[in-house]
mmCIF file of C-alpha atoms in Angstrom:
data_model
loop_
_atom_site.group_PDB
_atom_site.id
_atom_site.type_symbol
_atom_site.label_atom_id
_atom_site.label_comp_id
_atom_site.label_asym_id
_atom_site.label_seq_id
_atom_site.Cartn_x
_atom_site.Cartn_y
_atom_site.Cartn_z
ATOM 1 C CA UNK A 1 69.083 114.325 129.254
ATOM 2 C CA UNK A 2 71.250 110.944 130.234
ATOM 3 C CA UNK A 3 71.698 110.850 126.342
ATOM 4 C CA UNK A 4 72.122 113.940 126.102
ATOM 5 C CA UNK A 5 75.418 113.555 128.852
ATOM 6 C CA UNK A 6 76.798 110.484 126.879
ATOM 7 C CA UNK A 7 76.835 112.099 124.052
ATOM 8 C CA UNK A 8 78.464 115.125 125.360
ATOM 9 C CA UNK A 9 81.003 112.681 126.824
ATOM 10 C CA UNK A 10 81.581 110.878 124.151
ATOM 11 C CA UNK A 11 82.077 114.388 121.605
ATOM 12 C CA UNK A 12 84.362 116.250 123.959
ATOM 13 C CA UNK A 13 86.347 112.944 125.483
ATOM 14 C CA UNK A 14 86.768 111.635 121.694
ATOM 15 C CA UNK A 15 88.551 115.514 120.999
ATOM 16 C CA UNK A 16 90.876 114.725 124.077
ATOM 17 C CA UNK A 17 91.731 111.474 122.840
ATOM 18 C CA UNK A 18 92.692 112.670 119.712
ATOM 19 C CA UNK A 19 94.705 115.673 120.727
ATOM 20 C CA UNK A 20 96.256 113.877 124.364
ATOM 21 C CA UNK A 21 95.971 110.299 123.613
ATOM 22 C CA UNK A 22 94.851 107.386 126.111
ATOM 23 C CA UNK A 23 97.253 107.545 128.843
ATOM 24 C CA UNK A 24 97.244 110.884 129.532
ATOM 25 C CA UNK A 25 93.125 111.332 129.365
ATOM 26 C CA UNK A 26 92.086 110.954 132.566
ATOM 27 C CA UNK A 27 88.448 110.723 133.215
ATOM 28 C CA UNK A 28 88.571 114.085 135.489
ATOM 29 C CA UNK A 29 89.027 115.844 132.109
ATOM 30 C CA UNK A 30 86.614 114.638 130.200
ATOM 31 C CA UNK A 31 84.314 115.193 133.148
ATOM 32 C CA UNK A 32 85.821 118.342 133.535
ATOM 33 C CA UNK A 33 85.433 119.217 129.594
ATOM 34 C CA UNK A 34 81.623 118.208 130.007
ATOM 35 C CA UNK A 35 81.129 120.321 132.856
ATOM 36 C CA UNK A 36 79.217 116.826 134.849
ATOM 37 C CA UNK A 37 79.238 115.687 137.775
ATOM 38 C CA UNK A 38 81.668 112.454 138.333
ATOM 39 C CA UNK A 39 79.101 109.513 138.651
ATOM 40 C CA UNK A 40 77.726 110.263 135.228
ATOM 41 C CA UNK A 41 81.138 108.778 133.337
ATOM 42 C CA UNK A 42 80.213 105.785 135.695
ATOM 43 C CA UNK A 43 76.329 105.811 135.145
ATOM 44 C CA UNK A 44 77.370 105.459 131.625
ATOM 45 C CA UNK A 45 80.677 103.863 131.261
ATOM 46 C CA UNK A 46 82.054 100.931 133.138
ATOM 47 C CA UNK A 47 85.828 101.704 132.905
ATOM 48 C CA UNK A 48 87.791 104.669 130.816
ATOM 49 C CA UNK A 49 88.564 101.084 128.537
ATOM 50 C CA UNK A 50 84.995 100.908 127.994
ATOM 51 C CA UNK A 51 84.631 104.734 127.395
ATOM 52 C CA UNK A 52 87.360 104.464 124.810
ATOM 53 C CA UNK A 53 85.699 101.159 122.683
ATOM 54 C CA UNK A 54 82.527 103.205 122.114
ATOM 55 C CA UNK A 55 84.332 106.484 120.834
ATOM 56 C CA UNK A 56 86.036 104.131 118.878
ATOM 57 C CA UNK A 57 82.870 103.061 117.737
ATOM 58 C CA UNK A 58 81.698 106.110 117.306
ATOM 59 C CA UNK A 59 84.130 107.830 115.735
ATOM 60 C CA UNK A 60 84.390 105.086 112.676
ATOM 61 C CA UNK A 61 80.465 105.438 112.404
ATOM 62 C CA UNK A 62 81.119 108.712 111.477
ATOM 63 C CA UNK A 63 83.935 107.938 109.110
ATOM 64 C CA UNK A 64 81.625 105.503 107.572
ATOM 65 C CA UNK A 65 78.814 108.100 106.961
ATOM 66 C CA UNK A 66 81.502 110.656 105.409
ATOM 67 C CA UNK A 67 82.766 107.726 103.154
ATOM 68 C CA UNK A 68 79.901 106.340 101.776
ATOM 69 C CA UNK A 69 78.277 110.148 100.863
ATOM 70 C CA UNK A 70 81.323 110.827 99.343
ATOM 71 C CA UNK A 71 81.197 107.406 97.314
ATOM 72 C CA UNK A 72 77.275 108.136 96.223
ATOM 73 C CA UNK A 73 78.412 111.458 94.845
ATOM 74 C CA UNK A 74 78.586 111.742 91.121
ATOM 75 C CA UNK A 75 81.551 111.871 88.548
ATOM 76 C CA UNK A 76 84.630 109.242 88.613
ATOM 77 C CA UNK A 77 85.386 107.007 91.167
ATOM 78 C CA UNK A 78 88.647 107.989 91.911
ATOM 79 C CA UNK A 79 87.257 111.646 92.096
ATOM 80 C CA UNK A 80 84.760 110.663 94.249
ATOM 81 C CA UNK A 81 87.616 108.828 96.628
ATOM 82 C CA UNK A 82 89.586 111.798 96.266
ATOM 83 C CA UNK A 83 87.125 114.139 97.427
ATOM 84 C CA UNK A 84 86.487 112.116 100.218
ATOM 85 C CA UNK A 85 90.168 112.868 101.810
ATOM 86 C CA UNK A 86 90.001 116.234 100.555
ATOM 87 C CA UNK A 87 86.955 116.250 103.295
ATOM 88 C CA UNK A 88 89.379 114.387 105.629
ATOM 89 C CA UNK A 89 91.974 117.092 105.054
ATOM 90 C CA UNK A 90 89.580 119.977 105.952
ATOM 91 C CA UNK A 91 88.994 119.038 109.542
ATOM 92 C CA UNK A 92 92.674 118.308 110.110
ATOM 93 C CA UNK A 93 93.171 121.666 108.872
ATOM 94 C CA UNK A 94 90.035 123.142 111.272
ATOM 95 C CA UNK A 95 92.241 121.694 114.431
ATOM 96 C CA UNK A 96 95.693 122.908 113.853
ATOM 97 C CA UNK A 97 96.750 119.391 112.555
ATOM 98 C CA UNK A 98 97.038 119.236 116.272
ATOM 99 C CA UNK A 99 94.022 115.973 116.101
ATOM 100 C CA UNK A 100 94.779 113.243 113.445
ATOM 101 C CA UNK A 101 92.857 109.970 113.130
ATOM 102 C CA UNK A 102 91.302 108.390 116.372
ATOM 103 C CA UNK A 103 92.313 104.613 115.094
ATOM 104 C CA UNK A 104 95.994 105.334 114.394
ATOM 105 C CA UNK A 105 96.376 107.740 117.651
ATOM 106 C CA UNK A 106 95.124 105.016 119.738
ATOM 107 C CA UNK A 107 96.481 102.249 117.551
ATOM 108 C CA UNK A 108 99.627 103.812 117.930
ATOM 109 C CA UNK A 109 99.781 104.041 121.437
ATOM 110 C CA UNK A 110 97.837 100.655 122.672
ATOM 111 C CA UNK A 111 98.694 98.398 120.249
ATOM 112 C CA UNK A 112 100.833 96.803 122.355
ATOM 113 C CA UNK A 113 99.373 97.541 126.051
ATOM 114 C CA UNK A 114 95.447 97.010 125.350
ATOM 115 C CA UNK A 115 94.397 93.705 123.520
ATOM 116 C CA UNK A 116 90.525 94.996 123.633
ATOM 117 C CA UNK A 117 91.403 98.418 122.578
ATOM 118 C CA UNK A 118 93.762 96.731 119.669
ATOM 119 C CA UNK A 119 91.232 94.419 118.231
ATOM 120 C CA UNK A 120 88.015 97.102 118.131
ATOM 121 C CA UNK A 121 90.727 99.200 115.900
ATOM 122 C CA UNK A 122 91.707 96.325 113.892
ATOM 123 C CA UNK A 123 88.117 96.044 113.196
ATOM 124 C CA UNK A 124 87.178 99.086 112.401
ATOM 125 C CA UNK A 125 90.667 99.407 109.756
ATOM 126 C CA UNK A 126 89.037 96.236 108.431
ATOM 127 C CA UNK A 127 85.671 97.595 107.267
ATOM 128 C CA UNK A 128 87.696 100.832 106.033
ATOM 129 C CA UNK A 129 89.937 99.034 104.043
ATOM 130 C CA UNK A 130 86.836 96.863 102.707
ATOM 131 C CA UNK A 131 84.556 100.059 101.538
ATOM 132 C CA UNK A 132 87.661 101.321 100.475
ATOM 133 C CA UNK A 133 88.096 98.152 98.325
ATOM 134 C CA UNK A 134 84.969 98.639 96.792
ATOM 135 C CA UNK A 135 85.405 101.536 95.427
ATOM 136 C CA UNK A 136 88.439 101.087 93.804
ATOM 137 C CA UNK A 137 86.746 97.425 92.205
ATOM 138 C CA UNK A 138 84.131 100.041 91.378
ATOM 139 C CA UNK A 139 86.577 102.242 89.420
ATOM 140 C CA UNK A 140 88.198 99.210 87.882
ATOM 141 C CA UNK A 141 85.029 98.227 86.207
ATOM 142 C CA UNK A 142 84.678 102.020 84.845
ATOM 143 C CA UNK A 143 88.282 101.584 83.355
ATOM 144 C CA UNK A 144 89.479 104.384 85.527
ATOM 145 C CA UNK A 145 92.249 102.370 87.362
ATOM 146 C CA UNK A 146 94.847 99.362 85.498
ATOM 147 C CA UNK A 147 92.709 96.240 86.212
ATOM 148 C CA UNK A 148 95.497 94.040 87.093
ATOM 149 C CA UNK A 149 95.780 95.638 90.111
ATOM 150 C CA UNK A 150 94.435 93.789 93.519
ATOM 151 C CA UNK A 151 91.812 96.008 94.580
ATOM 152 C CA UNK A 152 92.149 94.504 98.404
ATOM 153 C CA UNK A 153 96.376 95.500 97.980
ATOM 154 C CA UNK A 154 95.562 98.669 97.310
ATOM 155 C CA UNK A 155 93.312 100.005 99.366
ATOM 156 C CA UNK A 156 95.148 98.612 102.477
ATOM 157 C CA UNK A 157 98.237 100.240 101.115
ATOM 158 C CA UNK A 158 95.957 103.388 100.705
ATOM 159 C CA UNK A 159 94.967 103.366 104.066
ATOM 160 C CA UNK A 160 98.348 102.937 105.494
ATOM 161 C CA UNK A 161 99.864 105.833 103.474
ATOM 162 C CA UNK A 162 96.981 107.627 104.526
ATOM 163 C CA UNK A 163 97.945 107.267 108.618
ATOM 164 C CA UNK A 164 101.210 107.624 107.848
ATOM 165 C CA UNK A 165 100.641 111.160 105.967
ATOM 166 C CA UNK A 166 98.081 112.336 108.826
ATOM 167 C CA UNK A 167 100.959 111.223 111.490
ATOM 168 C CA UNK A 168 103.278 113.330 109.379
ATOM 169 C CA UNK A 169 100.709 116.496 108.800
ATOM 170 C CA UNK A 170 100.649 116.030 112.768
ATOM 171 C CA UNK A 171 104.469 116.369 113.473
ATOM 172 C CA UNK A 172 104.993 118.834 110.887
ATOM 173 C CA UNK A 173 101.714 120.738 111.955
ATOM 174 C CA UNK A 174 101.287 121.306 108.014
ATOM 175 C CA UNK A 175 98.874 120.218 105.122
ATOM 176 C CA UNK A 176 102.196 119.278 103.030
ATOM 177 C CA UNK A 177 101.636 115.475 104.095
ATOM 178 C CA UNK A 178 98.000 115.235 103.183
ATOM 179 C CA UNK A 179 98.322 117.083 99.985
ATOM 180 C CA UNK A 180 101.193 114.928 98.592
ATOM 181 C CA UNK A 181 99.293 111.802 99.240
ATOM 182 C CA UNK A 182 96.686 112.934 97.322
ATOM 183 C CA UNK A 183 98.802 114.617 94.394
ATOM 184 C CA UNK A 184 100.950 110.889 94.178
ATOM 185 C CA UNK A 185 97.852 108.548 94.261
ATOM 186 C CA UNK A 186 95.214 110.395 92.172
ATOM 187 C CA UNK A 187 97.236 113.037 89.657
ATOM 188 C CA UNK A 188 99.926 109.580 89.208
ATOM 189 C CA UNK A 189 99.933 106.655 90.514
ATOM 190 C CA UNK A 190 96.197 105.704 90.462
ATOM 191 C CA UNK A 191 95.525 107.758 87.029
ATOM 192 C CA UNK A 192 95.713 105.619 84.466
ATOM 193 C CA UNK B 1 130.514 102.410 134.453
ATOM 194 C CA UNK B 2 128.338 105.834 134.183
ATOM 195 C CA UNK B 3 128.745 105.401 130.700
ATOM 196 C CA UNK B 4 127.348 102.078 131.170
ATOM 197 C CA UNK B 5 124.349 103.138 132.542
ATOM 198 C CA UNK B 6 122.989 105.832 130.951
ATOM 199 C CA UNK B 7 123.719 103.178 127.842
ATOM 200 C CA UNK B 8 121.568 100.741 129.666
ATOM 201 C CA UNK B 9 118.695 103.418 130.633
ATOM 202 C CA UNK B 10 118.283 104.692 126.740
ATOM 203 C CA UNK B 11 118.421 101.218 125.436
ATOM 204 C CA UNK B 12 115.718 99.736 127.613
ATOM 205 C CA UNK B 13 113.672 102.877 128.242
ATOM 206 C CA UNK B 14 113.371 102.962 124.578
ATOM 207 C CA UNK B 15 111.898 99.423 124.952
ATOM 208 C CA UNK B 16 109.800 100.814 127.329
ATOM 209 C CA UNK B 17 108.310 103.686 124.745
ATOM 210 C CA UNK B 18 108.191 101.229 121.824
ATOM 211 C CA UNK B 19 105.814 99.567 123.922
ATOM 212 C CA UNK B 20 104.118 101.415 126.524
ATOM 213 C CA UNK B 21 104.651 104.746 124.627
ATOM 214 C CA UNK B 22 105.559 108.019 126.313
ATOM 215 C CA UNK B 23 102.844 108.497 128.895
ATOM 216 C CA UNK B 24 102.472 105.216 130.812
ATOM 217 C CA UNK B 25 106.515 104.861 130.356
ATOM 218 C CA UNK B 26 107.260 105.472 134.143
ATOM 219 C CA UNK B 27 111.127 107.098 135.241
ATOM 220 C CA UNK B 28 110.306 104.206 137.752
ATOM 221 C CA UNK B 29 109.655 101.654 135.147
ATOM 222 C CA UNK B 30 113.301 102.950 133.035
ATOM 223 C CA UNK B 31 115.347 102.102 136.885
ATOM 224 C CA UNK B 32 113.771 98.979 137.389
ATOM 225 C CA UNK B 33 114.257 97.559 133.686
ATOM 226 C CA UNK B 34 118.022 98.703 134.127
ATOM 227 C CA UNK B 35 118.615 97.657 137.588
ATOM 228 C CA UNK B 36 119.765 101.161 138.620
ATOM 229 C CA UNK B 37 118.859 102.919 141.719
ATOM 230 C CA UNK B 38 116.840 105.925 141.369
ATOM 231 C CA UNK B 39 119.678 108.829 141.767
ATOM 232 C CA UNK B 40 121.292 107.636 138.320
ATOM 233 C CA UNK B 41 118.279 108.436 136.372
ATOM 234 C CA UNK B 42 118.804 112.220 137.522
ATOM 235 C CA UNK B 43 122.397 111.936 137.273
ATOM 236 C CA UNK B 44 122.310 111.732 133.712
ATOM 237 C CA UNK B 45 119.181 112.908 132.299
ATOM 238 C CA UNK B 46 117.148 116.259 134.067
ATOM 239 C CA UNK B 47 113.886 115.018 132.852
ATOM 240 C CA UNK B 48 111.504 112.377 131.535
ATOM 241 C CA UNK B 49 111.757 114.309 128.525
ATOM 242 C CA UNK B 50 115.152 115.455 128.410
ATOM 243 C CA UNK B 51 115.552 111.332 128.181
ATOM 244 C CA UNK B 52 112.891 110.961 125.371
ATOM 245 C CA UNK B 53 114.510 113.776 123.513
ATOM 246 C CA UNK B 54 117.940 111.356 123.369
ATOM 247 C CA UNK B 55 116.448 107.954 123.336
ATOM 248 C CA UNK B 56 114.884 109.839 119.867
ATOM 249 C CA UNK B 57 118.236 111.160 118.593
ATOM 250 C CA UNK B 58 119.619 107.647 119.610
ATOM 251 C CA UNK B 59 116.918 105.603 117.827
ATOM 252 C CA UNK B 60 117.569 107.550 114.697
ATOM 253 C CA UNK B 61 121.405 107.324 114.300
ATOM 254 C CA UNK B 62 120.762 103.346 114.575
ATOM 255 C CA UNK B 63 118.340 103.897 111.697
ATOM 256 C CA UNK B 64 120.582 105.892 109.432
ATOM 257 C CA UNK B 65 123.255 103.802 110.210
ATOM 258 C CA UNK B 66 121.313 100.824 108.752
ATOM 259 C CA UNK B 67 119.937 102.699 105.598
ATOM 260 C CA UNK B 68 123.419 104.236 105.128
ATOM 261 C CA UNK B 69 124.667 100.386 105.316
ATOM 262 C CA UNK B 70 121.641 98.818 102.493
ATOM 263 C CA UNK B 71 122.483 101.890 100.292
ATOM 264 C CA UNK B 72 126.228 101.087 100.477
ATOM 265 C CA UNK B 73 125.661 97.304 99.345
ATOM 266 C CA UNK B 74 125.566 96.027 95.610
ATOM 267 C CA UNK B 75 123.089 95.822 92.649
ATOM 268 C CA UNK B 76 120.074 98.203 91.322
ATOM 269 C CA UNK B 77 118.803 101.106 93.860
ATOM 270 C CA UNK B 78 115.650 100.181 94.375
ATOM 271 C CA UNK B 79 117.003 95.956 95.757
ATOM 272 C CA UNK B 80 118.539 98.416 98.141
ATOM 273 C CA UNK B 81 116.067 100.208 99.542
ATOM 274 C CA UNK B 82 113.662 97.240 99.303
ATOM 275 C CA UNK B 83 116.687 95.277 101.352
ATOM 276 C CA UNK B 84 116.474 98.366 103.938
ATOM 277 C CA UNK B 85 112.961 97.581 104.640
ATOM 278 C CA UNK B 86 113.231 94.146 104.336
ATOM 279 C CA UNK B 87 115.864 95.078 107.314
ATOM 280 C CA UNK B 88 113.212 96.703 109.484
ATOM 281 C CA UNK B 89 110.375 94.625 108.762
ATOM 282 C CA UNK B 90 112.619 91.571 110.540
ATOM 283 C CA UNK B 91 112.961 93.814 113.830
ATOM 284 C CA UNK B 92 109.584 94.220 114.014
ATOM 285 C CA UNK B 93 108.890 90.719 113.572
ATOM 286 C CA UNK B 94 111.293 89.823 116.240
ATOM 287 C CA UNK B 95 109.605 91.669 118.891
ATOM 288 C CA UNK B 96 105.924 90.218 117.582
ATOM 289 C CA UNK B 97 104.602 93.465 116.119
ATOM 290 C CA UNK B 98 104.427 94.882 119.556
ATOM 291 C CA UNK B 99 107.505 97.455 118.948
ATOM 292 C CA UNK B 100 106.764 99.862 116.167
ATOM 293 C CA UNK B 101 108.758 102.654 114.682
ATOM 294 C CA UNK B 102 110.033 105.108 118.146
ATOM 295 C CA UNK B 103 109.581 108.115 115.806
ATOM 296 C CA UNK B 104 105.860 107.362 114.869
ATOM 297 C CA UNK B 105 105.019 105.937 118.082
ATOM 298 C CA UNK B 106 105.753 109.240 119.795
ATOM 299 C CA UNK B 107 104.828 111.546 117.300
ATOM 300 C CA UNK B 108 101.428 110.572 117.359
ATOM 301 C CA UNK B 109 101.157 110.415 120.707
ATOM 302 C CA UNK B 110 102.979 113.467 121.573
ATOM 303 C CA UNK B 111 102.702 116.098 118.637
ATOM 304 C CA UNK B 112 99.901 117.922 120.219
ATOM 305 C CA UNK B 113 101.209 118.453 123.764
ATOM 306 C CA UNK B 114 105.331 118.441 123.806
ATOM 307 C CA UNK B 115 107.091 120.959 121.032
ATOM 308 C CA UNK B 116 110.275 120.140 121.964
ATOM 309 C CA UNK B 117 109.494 115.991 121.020
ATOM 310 C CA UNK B 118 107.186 116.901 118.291
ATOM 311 C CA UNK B 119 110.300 119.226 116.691
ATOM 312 C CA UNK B 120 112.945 116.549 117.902
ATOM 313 C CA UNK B 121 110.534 113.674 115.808
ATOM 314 C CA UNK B 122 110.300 116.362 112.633
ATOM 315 C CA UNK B 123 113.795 116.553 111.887
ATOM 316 C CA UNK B 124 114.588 113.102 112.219
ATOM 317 C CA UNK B 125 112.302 112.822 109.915
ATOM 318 C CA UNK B 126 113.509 115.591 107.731
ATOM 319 C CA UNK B 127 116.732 114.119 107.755
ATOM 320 C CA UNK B 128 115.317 110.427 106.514
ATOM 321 C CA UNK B 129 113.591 111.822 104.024
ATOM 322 C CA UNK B 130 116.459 113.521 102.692
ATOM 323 C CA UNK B 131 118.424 109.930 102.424
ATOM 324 C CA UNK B 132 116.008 108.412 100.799
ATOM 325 C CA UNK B 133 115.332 111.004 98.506
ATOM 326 C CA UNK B 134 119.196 111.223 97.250
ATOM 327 C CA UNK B 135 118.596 107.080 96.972
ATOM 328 C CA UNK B 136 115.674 107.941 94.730
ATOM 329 C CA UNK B 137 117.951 110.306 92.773
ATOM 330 C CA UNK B 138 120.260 107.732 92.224
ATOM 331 C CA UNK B 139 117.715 105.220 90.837
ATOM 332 C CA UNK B 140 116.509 107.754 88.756
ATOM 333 C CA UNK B 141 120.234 108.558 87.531
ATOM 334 C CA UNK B 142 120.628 104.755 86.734
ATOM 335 C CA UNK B 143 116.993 104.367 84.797
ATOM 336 C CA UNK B 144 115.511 102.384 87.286
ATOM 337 C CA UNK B 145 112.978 104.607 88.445
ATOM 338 C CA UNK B 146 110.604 106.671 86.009
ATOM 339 C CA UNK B 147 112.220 110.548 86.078
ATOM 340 C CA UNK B 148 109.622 112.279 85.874
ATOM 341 C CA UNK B 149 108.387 111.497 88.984
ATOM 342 C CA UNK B 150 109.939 114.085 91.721
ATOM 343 C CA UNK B 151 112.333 112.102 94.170
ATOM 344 C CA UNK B 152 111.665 114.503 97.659
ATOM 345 C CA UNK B 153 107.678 113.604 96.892
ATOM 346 C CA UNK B 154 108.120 110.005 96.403
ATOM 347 C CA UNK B 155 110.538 109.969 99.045
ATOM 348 C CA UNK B 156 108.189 111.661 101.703
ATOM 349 C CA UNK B 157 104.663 109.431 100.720
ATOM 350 C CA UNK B 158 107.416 106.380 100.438
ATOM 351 C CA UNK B 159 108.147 107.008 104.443
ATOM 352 C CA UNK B 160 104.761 108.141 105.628
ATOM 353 C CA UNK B 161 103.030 105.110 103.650
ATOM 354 C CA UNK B 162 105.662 102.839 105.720
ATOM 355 C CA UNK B 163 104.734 104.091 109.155
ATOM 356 C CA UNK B 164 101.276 103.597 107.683
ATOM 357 C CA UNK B 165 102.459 100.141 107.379
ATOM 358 C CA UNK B 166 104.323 100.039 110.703
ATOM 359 C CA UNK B 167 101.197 101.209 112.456
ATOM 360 C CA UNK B 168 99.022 98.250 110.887
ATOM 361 C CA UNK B 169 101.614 95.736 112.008
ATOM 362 C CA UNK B 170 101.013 96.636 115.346
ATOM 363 C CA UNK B 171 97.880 96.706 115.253
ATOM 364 C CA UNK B 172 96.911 93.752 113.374
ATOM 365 C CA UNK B 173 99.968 92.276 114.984
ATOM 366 C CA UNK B 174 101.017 90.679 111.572
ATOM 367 C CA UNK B 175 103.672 91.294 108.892
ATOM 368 C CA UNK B 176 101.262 91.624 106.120
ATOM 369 C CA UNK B 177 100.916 95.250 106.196
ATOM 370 C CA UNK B 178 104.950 95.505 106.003
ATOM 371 C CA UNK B 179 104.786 92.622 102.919
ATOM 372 C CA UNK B 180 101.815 94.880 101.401
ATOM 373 C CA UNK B 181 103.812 97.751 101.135
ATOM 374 C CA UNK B 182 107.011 96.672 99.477
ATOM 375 C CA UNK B 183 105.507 94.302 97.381
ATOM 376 C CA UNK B 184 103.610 97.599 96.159
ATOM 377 C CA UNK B 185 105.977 99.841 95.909
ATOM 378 C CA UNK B 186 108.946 97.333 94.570
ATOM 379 C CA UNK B 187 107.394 94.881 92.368
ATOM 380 C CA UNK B 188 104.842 97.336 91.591
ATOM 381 C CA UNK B 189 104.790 101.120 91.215
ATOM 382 C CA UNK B 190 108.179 102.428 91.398
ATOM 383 C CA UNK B 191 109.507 99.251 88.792
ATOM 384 C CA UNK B 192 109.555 100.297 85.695
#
């Protein structure tokens, strides 16, 4: 049952980080969002900082699981990347475009104010950027991308495009963002 | 002198939300950065948001002002634009990656709980987009930039992939992001 609260916490707090941000989550509504008592965010977190590393955590776990199955898929590499943020898409869609990415929302709005915060997201952006630089080595060696490309370029500038369009598809409140990125890097850019 | 200090409020508060973004940016912490007693917040602006609104609208004539200045200069379109950036990029450096872009900064912490920021943050971007899309145009016009590519798409994943970039400055407190994407899009994809 205790894991049974964390996770609970961790689900429901994660949605109110993504849709309110940090500041304005206050443990009394993720609590409240949980339907438990107080002490159990203090049985299992320390601080709301510490509640906010592990959905960090958390969250890019999951990320990771939805990347790699769509990398051990079959066809193309770049299909196979581009199905993965046509997956991405889908539950941006589900919420309204009213919840982007955890690691830019947070990034966005700590960067500056929360060192520990700052450095788990840098982390996390790190290992994304690596399996993301994989796959595009991957589709290099297949001939499906120009060779003299740097892989490790690309897939940060990828990623960054990427946060920037799911920023955008959240101001907008429209799929417009999302589906340009996608039409740009894989129908022209990317395509050899 | 009440000129003066709603000058003073707007330019520092919008320090203040660079930084600290909208939530934890206090009317309290605005006085004290200005020196002002409390009464001339209230005098001049009816609300915390009522100032965010025009710190926004403020932010953004700066920034057209300084496109509308790179696209006026000399030589090809796209050493323009890539002088623009270049531009920004040294801002950002100056405040040590801890000041981002004010439009992404608040749109992704605010799109999902204030409509009237979230549709303030939209246009400004509406209207960017539209000035770099005529730039785009007029590459295209002069053969620098492939036509077949669509100017108001390129234009659109051009901006979102730089608050991408923005947003990866900030948090990996480094320029490399920022050098990432020009080097990408202006030595790489857009040069023909």
């Amino acid at each position: 049952m205790a894991a049974d609260t964390r996770d609970a916490l961790l689900d429901l707090g994660t949605c109110l980080l993504l849709e309110a941000g940090y500041n304005a989550t206050g443990v009394q509504a993720v609590l409240a969002a949980a339907g438990v008592p107080k002490g159990s965010f203090y049985y299992h977190f320390d601080t709301k900082e510490a509640f906010a590393l592990e959905a960090v955590d958390r969250y890019f776990a999951v990320q990771s699981r939805v990347l790699t199955n769509a990398l051990g898929g079959d066809g193309p590499w770049l299909e196979r990347l581009e199905r993965y943020f046509e997956l991405l898409d889908r539950d941006y869609e589900t919420a309204d475009f009213r919840r982007g990415c955890l690691l830019g929302t947070l990034g966005q709005e700590t960067a500056a104010s929360n060192d520990a915060l700052r450095a788990r997201i840098a982390t996390a952006f790190d290992h994304w950027r690596e399996a993301m630089t994989d796959a595009l080595r991957s589709a290099q060696r297949a001939g499906e991308v120009d060779d003299t490309l740097d892989p490790e370029e690309v897939a940060g500038f990828l990623l960054d495009a990427w946060e920037g369009a799911v920023l955008q598809a959240k101001v907008q409140r429209s799929a417009r963002p999302l589906q340009r990125f996608r039409s740009i890097v894989f129908d022209g850019w990317l395509r050899r």
